[in-house]
CSV table of C-alpha atoms in Angstrom, one decimal:
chain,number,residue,atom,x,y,z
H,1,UNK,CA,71.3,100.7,85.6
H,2,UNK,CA,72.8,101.8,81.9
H,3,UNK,CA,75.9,101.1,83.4
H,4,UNK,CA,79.1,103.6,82.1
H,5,UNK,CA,77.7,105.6,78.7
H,6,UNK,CA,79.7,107.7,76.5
H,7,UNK,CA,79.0,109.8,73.5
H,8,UNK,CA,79.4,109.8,70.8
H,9,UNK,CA,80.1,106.3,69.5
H,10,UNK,CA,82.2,107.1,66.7
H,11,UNK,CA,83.7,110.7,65.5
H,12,UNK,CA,85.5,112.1,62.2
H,13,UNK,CA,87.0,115.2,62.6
H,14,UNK,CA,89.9,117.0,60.4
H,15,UNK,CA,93.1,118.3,61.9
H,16,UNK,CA,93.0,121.4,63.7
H,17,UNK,CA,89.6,120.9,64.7
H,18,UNK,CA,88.3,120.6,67.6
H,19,UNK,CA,86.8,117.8,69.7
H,20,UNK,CA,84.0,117.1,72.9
H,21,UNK,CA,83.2,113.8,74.4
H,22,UNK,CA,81.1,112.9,76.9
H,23,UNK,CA,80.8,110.1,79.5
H,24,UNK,CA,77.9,109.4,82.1
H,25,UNK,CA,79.2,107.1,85.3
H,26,UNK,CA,77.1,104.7,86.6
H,27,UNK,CA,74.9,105.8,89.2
H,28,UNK,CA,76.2,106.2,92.9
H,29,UNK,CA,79.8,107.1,91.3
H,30,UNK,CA,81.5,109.9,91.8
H,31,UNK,CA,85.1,109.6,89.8
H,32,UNK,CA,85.7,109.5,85.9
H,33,UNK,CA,88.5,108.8,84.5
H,34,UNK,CA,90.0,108.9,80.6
H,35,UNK,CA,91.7,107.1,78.5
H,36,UNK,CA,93.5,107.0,75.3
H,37,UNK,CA,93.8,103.9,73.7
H,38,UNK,CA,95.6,103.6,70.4
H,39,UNK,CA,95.0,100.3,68.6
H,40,UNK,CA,97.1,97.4,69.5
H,41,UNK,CA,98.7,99.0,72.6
H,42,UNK,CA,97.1,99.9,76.1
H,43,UNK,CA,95.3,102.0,77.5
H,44,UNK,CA,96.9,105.5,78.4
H,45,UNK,CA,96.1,107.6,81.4
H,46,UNK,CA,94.4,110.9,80.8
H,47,UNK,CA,92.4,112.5,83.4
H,48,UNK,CA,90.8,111.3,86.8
H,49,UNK,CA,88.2,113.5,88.1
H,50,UNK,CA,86.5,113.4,91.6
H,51,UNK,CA,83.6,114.6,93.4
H,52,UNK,CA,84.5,117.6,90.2
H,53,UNK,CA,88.2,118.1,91.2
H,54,UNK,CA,90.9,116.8,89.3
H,55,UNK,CA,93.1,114.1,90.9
H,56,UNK,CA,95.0,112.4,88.2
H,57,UNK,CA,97.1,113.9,85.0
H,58,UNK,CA,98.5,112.0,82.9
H,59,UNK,CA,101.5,112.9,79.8
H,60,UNK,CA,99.2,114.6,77.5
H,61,UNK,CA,99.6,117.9,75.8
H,62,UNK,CA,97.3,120.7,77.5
H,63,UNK,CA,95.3,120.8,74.1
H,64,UNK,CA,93.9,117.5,76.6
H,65,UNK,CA,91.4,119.3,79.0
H,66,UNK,CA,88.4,117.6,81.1
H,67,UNK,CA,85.8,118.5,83.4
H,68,UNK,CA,83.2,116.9,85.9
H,69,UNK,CA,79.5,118.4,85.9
H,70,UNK,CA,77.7,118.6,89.6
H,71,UNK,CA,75.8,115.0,88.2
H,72,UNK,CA,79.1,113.6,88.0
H,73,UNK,CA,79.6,113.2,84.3
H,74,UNK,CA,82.1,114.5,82.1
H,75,UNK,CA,83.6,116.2,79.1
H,76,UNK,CA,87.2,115.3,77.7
H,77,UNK,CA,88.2,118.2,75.1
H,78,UNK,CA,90.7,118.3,72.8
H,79,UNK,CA,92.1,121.0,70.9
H,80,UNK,CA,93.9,121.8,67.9
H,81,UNK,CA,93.5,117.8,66.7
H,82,UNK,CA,96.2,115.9,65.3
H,83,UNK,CA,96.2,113.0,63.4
H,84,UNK,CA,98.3,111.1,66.6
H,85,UNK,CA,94.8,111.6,68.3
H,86,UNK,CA,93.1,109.0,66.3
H,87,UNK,CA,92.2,106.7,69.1
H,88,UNK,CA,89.7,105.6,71.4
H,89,UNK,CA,88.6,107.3,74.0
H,90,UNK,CA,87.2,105.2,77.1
H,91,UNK,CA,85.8,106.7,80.3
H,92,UNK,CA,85.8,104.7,83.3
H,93,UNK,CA,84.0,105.2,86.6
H,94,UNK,CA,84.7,104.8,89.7
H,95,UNK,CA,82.8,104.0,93.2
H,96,UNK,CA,85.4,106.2,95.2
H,97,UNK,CA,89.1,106.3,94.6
H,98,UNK,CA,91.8,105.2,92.3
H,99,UNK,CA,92.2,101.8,94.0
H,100,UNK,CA,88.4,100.1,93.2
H,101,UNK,CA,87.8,98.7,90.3
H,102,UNK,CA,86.7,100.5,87.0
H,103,UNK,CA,84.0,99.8,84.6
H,104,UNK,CA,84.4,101.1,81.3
H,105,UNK,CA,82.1,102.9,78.9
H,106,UNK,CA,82.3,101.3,75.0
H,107,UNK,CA,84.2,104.1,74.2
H,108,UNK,CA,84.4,107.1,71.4
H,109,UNK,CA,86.1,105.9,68.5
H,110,UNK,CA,87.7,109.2,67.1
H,111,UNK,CA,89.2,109.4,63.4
H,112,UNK,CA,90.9,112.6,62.6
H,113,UNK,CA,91.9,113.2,59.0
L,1,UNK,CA,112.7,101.3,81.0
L,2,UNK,CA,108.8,101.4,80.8
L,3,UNK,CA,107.4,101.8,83.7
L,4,UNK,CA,105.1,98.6,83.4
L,5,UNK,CA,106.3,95.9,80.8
L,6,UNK,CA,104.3,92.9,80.3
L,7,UNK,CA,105.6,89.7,78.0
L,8,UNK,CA,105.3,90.0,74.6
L,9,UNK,CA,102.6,88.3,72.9
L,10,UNK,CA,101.2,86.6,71.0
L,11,UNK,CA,101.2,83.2,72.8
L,12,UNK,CA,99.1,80.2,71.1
L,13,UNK,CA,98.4,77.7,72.8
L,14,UNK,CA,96.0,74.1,72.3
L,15,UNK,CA,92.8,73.9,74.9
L,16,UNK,CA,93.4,72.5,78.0
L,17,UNK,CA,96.7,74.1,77.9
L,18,UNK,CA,97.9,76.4,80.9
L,19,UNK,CA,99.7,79.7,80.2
L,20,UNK,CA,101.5,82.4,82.4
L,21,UNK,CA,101.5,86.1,81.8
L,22,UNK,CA,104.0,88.5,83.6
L,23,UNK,CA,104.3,92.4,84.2
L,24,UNK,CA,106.5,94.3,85.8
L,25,UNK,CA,107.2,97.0,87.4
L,26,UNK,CA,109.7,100.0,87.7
L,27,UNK,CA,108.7,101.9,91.0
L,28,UNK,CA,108.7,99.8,94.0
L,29,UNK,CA,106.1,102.8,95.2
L,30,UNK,CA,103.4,100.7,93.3
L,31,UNK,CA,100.7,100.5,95.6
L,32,UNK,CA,97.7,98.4,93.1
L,33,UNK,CA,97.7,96.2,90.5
L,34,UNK,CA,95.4,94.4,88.6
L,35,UNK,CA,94.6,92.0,85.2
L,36,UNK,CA,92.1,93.4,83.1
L,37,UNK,CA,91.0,91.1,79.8
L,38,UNK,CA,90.4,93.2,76.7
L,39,UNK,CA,88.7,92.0,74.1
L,40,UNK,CA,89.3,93.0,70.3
L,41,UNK,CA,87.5,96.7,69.9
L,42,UNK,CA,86.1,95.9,73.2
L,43,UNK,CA,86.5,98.2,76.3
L,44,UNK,CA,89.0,96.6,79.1
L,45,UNK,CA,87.1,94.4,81.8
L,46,UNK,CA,88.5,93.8,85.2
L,47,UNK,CA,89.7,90.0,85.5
L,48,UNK,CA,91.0,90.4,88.8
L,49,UNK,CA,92.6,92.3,91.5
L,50,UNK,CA,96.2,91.0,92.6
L,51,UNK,CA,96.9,91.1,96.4
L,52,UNK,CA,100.2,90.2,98.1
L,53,UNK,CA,98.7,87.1,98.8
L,54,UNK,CA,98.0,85.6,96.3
L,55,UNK,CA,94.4,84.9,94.6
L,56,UNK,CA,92.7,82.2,92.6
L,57,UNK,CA,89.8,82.4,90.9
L,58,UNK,CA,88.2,79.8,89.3
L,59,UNK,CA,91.0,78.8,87.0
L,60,UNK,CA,92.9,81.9,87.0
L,61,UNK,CA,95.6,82.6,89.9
L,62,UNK,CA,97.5,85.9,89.8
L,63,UNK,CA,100.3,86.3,92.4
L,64,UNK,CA,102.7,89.7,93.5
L,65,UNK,CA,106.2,89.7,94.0
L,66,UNK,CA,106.7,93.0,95.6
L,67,UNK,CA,110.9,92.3,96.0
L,68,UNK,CA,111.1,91.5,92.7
L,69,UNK,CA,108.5,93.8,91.5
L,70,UNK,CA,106.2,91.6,89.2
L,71,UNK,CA,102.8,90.6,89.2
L,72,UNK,CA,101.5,87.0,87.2
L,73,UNK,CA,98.3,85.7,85.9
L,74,UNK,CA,98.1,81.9,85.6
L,75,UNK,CA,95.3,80.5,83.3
L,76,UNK,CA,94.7,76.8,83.8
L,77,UNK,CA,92.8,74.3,81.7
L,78,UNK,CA,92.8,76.8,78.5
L,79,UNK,CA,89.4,77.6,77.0
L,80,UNK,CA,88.2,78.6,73.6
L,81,UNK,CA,86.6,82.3,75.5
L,82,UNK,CA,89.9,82.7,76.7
L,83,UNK,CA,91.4,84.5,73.4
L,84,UNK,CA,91.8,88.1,74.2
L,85,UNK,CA,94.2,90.8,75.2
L,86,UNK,CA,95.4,91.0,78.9
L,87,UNK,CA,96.7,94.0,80.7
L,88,UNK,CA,98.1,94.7,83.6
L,89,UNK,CA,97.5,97.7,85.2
L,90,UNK,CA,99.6,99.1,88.4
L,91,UNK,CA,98.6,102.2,90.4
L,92,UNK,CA,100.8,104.7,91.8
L,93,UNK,CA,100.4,107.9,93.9
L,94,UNK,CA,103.6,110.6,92.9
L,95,UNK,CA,103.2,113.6,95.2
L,96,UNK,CA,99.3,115.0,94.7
L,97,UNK,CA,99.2,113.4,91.7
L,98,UNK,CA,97.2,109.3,90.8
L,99,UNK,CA,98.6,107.5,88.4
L,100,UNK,CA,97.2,104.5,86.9
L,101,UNK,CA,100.0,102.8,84.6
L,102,UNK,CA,98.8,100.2,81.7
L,103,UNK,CA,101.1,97.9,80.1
L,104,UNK,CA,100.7,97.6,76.2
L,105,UNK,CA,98.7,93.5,77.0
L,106,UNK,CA,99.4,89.9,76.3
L,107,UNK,CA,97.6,88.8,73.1
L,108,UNK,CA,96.3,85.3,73.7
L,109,UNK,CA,94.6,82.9,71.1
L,110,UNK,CA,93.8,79.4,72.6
L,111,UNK,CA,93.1,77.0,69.3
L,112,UNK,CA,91.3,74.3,69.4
């Protein structure tokens, strides 16, 4: 099992532009969710998707959008970049629920400019 | 007042040593909580889960005091591999919505 996989590794974009990363559960799971984590604080709550619906928001701007895909991975997109939105960007799947334990993918590091 | 606020760090401490962490927590709704060990430009691992119990593991312990609304990791007999972040992580329902609420972590360097 590759375990929780997310592309791509590392991203450079300039302001305004726009942004797509993507993130693969691990087999058998059927919830994603994403997270923002600025360096040196924690993780921040994005999205939680299951079984495609959305079941968790978080206090991001709507320039934040995700989806799930039938296979269960998923897209975070992000609009209209900022430099705030430097960051990484981990995905973490889950077996079923909010209450199991995550695993996380290595992240997308993201550098706007 | 944050909704989860964890001690402020960074605690060195000498092998062998043992070290405590707290979190807490504003809304007595919480409903999970958990450690998670982060380690630097590393994605968060799961450390362990924290029941009302009580649980040990190996040399960690992490206890919940609902009344008082805090959860505690206890590392005993301080290694070297211990040096990382630690998070605590508290989940929440509100309404139709799922929450999961991070504290900013615990920076911990154990020295030799």
């Amino acid at each position: 099992d590759a375990g929780v996989t997310q592309s791509p590794t590392h991203l450079i974009k300039t302001r305004g532009q726009q942004v797509t990363l993507r993130c693969s559960p691990i087999s058998g799971h059927k919830s994603v969710s994403w997270y923002q984590q600025v360096l040196g604080q924690g993780p921040q709550f994005i999205f939680q998707y299951y079984e495609k619906e959305e079941r968790g928001r978080g206090n991001f701007p709507d320039r934040f959008s995700a989806r799930q895909f039938p296979n269960y991975s998923s897209e975070l997109n992000v609009n209209a970049l900022l430099l705030g939105d430097s960051a990484l960007y981990l995905c973490a799947s889950l077996a079923s629920g909010i209450y199991n334990e995550q695993f996380f993918g290595p992240g997308t590091r993201l550098t706007v400019l | 007042r944050k909704e989860v606020e964890q001690d402020p760090g960074p605690f060195n401490v000498p092998e062998g040593a043992t070290v405590a962490f707290n979190c807490t927590y504003s809304n007595s709704a919480s409903q999970s909580f958990f450690w998670y060990r982060q380690d630097c430009r590393k994605e968060p691992k799961l450390l362990m889960s924290v029941y009302s119990s009580g649980n040990e593991d190996g040399r960690f312990t992490a206890q919940l005091n609902r009344a008082s609304q805090y959860i505690s990791l206890l590392i005993r007999d301080s290694k070297l591999s211990d040096s990382a972040t630690y998070l605590c992580v508290v989940t929440l329902n509100a309404g139709n919505n799922r929450k999961l609420i991070w504290g900013l972590g615990t920076s911990l360097a154990v020295n030799p």
